[in-house]
Short mmCIF file of C-alpha atoms in Angstrom, two decimals:
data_model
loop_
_atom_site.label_atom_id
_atom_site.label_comp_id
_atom_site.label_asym_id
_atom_site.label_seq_id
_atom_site.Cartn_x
_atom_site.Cartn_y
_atom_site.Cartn_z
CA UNK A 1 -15.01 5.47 10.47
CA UNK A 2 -11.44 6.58 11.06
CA UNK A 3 -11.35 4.28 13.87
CA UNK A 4 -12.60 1.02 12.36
CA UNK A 5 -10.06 2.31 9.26
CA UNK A 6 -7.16 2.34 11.49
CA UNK A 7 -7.72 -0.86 13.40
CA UNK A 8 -8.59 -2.83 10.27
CA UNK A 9 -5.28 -4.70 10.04
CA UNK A 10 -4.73 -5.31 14.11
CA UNK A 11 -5.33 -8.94 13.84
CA UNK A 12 -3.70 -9.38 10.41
CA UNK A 13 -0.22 -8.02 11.07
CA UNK A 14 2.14 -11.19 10.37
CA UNK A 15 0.40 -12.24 7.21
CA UNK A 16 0.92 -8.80 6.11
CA UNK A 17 4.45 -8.57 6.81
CA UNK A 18 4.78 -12.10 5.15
CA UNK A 19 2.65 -12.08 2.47
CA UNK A 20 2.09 -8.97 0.71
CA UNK A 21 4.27 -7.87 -2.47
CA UNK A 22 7.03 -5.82 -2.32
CA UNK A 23 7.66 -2.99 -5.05
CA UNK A 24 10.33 -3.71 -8.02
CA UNK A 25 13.28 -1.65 -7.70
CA UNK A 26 12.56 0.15 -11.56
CA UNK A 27 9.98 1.94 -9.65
CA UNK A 28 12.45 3.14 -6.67
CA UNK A 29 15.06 3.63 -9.10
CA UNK A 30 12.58 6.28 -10.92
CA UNK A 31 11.29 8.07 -8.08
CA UNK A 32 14.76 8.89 -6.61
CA UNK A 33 15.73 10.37 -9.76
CA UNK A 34 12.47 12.48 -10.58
CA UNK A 35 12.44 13.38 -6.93
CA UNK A 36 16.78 14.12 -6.37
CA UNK A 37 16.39 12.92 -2.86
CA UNK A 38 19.76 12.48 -1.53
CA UNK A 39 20.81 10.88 1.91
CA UNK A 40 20.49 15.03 3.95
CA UNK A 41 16.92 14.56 2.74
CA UNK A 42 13.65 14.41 4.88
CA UNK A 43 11.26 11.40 3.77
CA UNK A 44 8.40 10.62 5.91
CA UNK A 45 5.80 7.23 4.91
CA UNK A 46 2.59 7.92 5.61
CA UNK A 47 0.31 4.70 6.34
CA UNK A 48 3.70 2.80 6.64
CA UNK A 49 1.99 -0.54 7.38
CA UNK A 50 4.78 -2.61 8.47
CA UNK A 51 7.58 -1.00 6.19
CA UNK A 52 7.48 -2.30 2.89
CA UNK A 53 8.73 0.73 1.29
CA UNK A 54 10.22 2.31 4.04
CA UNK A 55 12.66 -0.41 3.84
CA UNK A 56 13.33 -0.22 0.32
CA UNK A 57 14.01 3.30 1.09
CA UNK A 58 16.07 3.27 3.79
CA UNK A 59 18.44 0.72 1.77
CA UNK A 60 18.97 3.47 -0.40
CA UNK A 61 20.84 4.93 2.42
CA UNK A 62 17.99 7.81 3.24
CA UNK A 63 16.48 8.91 6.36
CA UNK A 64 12.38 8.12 6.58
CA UNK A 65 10.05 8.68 9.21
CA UNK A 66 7.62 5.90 9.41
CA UNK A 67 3.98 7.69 10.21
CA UNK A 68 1.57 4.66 11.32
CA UNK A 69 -1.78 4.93 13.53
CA UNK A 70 -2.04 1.31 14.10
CA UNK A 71 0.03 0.08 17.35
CA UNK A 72 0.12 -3.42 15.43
CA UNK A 73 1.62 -2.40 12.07
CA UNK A 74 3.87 0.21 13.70
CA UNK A 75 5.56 -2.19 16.58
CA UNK A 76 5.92 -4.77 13.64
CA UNK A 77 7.89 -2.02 11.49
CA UNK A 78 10.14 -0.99 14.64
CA UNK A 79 10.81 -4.50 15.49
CA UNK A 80 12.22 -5.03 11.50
CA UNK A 81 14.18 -1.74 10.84
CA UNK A 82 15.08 -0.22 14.23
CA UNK A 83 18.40 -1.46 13.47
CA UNK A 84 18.90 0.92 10.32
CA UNK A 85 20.41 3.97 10.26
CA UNK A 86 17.90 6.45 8.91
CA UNK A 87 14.93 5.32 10.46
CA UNK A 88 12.19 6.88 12.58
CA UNK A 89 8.68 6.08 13.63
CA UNK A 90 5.73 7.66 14.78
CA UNK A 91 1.97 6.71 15.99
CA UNK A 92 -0.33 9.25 13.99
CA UNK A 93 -2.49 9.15 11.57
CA UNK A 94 -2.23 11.10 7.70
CA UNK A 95 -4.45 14.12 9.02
CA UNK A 96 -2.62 14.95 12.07
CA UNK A 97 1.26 13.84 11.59
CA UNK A 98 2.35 15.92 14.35
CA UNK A 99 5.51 16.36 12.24
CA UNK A 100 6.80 20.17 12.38
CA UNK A 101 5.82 22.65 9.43
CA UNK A 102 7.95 22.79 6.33
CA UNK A 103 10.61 20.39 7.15
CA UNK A 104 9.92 17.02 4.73
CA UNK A 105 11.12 16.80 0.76
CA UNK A 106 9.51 13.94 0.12
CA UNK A 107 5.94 12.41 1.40
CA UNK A 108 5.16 9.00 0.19
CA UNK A 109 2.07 6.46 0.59
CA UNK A 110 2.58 3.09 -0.65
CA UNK A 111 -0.98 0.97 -0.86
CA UNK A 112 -2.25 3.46 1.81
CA UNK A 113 -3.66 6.57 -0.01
CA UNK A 114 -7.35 5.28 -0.14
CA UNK A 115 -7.75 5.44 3.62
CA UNK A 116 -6.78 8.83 4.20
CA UNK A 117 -7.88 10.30 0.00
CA UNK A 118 -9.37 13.72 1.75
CA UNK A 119 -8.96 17.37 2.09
CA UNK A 120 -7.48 17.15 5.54
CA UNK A 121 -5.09 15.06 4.71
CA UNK A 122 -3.99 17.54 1.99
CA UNK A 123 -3.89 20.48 4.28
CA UNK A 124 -1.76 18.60 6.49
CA UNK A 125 0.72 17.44 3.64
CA UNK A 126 0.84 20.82 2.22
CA UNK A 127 1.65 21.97 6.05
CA UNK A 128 5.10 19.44 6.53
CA UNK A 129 6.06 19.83 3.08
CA UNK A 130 9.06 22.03 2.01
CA UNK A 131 8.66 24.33 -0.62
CA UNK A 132 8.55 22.25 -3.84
CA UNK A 133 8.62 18.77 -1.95
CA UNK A 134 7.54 15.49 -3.82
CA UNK A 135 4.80 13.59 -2.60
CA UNK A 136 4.66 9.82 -4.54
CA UNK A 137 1.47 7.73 -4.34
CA UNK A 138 1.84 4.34 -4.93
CA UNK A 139 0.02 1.11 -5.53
CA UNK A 140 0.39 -2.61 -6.47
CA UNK A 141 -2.90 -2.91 -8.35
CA UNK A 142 -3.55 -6.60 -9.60
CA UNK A 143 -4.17 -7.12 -13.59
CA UNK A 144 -7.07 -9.21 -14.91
CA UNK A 145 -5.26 -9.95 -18.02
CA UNK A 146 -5.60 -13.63 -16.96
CA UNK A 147 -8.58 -16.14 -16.22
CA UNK A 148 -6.59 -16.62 -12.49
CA UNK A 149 -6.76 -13.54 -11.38
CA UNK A 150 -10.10 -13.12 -13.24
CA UNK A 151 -11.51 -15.86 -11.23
CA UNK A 152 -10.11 -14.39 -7.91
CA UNK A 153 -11.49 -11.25 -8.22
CA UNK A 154 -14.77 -12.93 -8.71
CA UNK A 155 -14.31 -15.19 -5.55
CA UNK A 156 -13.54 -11.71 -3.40
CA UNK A 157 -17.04 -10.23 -4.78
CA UNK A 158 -18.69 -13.37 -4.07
CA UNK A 159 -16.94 -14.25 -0.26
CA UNK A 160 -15.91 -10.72 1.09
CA UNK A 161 -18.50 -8.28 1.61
CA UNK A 162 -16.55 -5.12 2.11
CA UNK A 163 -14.25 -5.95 -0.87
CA UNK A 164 -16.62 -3.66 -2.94
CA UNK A 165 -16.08 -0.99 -0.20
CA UNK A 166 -12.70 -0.42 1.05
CA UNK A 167 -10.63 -2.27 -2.24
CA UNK A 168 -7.91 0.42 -3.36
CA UNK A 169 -9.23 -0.06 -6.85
CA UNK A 170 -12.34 1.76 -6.46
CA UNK A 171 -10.01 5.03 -5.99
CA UNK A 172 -10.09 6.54 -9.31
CA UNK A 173 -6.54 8.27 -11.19
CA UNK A 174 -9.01 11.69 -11.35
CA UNK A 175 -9.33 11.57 -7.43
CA UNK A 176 -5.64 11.10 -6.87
CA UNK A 177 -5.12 13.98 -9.04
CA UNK A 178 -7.65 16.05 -7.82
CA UNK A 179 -5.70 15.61 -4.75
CA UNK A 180 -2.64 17.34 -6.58
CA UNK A 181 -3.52 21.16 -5.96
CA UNK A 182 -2.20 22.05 -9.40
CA UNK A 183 -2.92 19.12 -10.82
CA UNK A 184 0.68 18.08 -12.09
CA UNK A 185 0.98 14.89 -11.39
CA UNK A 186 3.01 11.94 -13.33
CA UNK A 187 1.48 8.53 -13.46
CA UNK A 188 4.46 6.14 -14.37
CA UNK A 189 3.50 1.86 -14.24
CA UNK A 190 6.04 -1.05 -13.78
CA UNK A 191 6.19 -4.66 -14.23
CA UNK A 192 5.31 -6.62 -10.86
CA UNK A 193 4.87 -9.83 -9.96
CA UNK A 194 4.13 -12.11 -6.83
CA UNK A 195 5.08 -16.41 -6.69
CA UNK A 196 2.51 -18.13 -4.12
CA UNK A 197 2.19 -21.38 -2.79
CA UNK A 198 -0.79 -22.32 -1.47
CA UNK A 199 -0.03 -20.95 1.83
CA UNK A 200 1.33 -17.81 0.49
CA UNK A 201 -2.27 -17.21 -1.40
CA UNK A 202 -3.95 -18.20 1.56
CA UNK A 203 -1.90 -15.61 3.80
CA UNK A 204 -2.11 -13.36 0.61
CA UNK A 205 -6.16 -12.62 1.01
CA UNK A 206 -5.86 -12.73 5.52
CA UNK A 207 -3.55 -9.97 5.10
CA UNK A 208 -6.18 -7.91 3.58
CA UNK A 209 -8.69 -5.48 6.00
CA UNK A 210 -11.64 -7.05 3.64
CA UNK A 211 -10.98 -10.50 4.51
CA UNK A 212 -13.76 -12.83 6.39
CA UNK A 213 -13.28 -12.57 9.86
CA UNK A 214 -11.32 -16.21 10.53
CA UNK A 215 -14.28 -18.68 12.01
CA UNK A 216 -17.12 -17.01 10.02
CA UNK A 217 -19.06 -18.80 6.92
CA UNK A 218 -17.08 -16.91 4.62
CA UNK A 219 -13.91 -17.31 5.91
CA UNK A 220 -14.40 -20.76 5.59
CA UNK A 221 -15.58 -20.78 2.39
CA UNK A 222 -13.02 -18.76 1.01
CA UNK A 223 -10.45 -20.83 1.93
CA UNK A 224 -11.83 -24.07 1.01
CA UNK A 225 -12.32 -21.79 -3.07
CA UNK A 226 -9.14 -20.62 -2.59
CA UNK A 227 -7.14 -24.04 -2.11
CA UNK A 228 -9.24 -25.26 -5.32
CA UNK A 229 -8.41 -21.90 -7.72
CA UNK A 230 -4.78 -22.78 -6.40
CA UNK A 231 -4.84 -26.67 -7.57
CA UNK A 232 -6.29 -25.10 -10.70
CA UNK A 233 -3.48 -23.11 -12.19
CA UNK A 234 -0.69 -24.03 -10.22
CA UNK A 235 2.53 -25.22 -11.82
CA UNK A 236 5.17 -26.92 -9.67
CA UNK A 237 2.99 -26.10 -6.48
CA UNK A 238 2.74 -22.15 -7.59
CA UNK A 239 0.94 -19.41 -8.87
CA UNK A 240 1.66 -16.13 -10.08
CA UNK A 241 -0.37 -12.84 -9.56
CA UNK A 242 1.07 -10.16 -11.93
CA UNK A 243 0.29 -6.66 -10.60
CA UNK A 244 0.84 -3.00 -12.08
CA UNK A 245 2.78 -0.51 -9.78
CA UNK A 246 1.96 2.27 -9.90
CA UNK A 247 3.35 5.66 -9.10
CA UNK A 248 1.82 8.79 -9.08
CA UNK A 249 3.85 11.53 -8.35
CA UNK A 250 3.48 15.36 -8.29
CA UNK A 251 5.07 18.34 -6.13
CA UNK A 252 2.95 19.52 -3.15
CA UNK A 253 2.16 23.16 -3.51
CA UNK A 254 2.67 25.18 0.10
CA UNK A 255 0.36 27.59 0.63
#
C-alpha cells in the first residue's frame, strides 16, 4: 500500500507542477506569526510534492528541507528551487525521515497528510521535532457552494473509481486532531481560488493520483464531460473553482 501510495503521482508530475493551486499568502502570513519562525529556523515539508509550499516558504527567506519519497515529484522540486538559498531535499518517506532527533521547529504537510495520517508517522514527527515545535497541516479543500463544482464532484464519483478512496476529503478534522497528542490544535480557513481554461481543468483532474489511467474508458470519458461542464459555465473561456485552505496547526509534544 505504501508503495502504490508513493508512486501514485510518477506519471503525473508536470500537470501537477502546472496545474494545481497554490496557497494565498493570508494563510502564510498567519502561520509565520502563530509559529515565530524566523530565518535560524529548521522547517522541513513532508510529502513536498513538487514544492508548492516549500516555495512559498523559502520566499520568506527560511531554510526548508523538502522530504519527498517519489523520485518524480522530488527531481521536479530540485530542478525549480535548487537555486534558492534555504533549500534542501531529501528522498524519504513521512515514517522514516532519516532527519536527526530534535533538530526541526516547524513540520509542515501541505495536501499530503492523508497518505501518511498514522501512528508511525507521529512517532517519527514527535522524534525530529524540537521541544515545543509547530507542525501545520494544510489543505486546499474545494467548496460545493456552487452547481460547478457540484457537478464536478459528481463527474469524479461517476468516472474515477478510487476518488471515493484516496480523496483528501474523506480525512475527517477529528482524525487530524486525534493526531495532535494533546489535542491542541487550531483550525484557521482562508479564501482561495483557482482561474482554468479548459486546458488548465483538464490538467487540473490528470494531476490527481485518482485520475483514469490516460487511454482507459474513463479517461476518455472524463475528458470528453469535462470539456462540456467547461463550455457550461465558462465566462470569457474560464472557470473558477473556489477552495477553502485550510490550516490546522498545533505544537508536537516530545516525548
Amino acid at each position: 500500500m505504501m508503495k502504490q501510495a508513493t508512486e501514485r503521482f510518477s506519471d503525473r508530475v508536470e500537470d501537477y507542477r502546472k496545474y494545481r493551486p497554490g496557497y494565498p499568502q493570508e494563510m502564510i502570513k498567519a502561520l509565520l506569526s502563530a509559529t515565530d519562525v524566523h530565518p535560524q529556523s529548521v522547517i522541513t515539508d513532508i510529502g513536498a510534492g513538487t514544492g508548492i509550499l516549500t516555495r512559498l516558504l523559502l520566499e520568506k527567506g527560511l531554510q526548508v528541507c523538502a522530504v519527498e519519497p517519489n523520485d518524480a515529484m522530488r527531481q521536479a522540486a530540485d530542478q525549480s528551487l535548487a537555486g534558492m538559498p534555504g533549500y534542501t531535499s531529501r528522498k524519504a518517506p513521512a515514517e522514516q525521515t532519516g532527519l536527526p532527533d530534535h533538530t526541526v521547529d516547524l513540520i509542515t504537510a501541505a495536501q499530503s497528510f492523508h497518505w501518511f495520517c498514522n501512528e508511525v508517522t507521529r512517532t517519527e514527527f514527535q522524534r525530529i521535532a524540537k521541544p515545543n515545535a509547530y507542525l501545520a497541516l494544510i489543505w486546499n479543500k474545494r467548496r460545493f457552494s456552487s452547481p460547478l463544482q457540484r457537478d464536478y464532484d459528481a463527474i469524479l464519483r461517476q468516472l474515477s473509481p478510487d476518488y471515493a478512496y484516496v480523496n483528501h476529503m474523506n480525512l475527517k478534522d477529528e482524525d487530524i486532531r486525534r493526531f495532535f497528542a494533546a489535542g491542541d490544535m487550531e483550525q484557521h480557513v482562508f479564501e482561495n481560488s483557482q482561474c482554468m481554461d479548459l486546458d488548465a481543468l483538464i490538467g487540473r483532474v490528470r494531476s490527481v493520483s485518482y485520475c483514469p489511467q490516460e487511454g482507459s474508458a474513463n479517461y476518455t470519458r472524463l475528458i470528453l464531460v469535462l470539456t462540456e461542464l467547461h463550455r457550461t459555465y465558462q465566462i470569457n473561456g474560464k472557470i473558477t473553482f473556489e477552495y477553502d485552505t485550510n490550516l490546522y496547526l498545533g505544537r508536537i509534544h516530545v516525548r
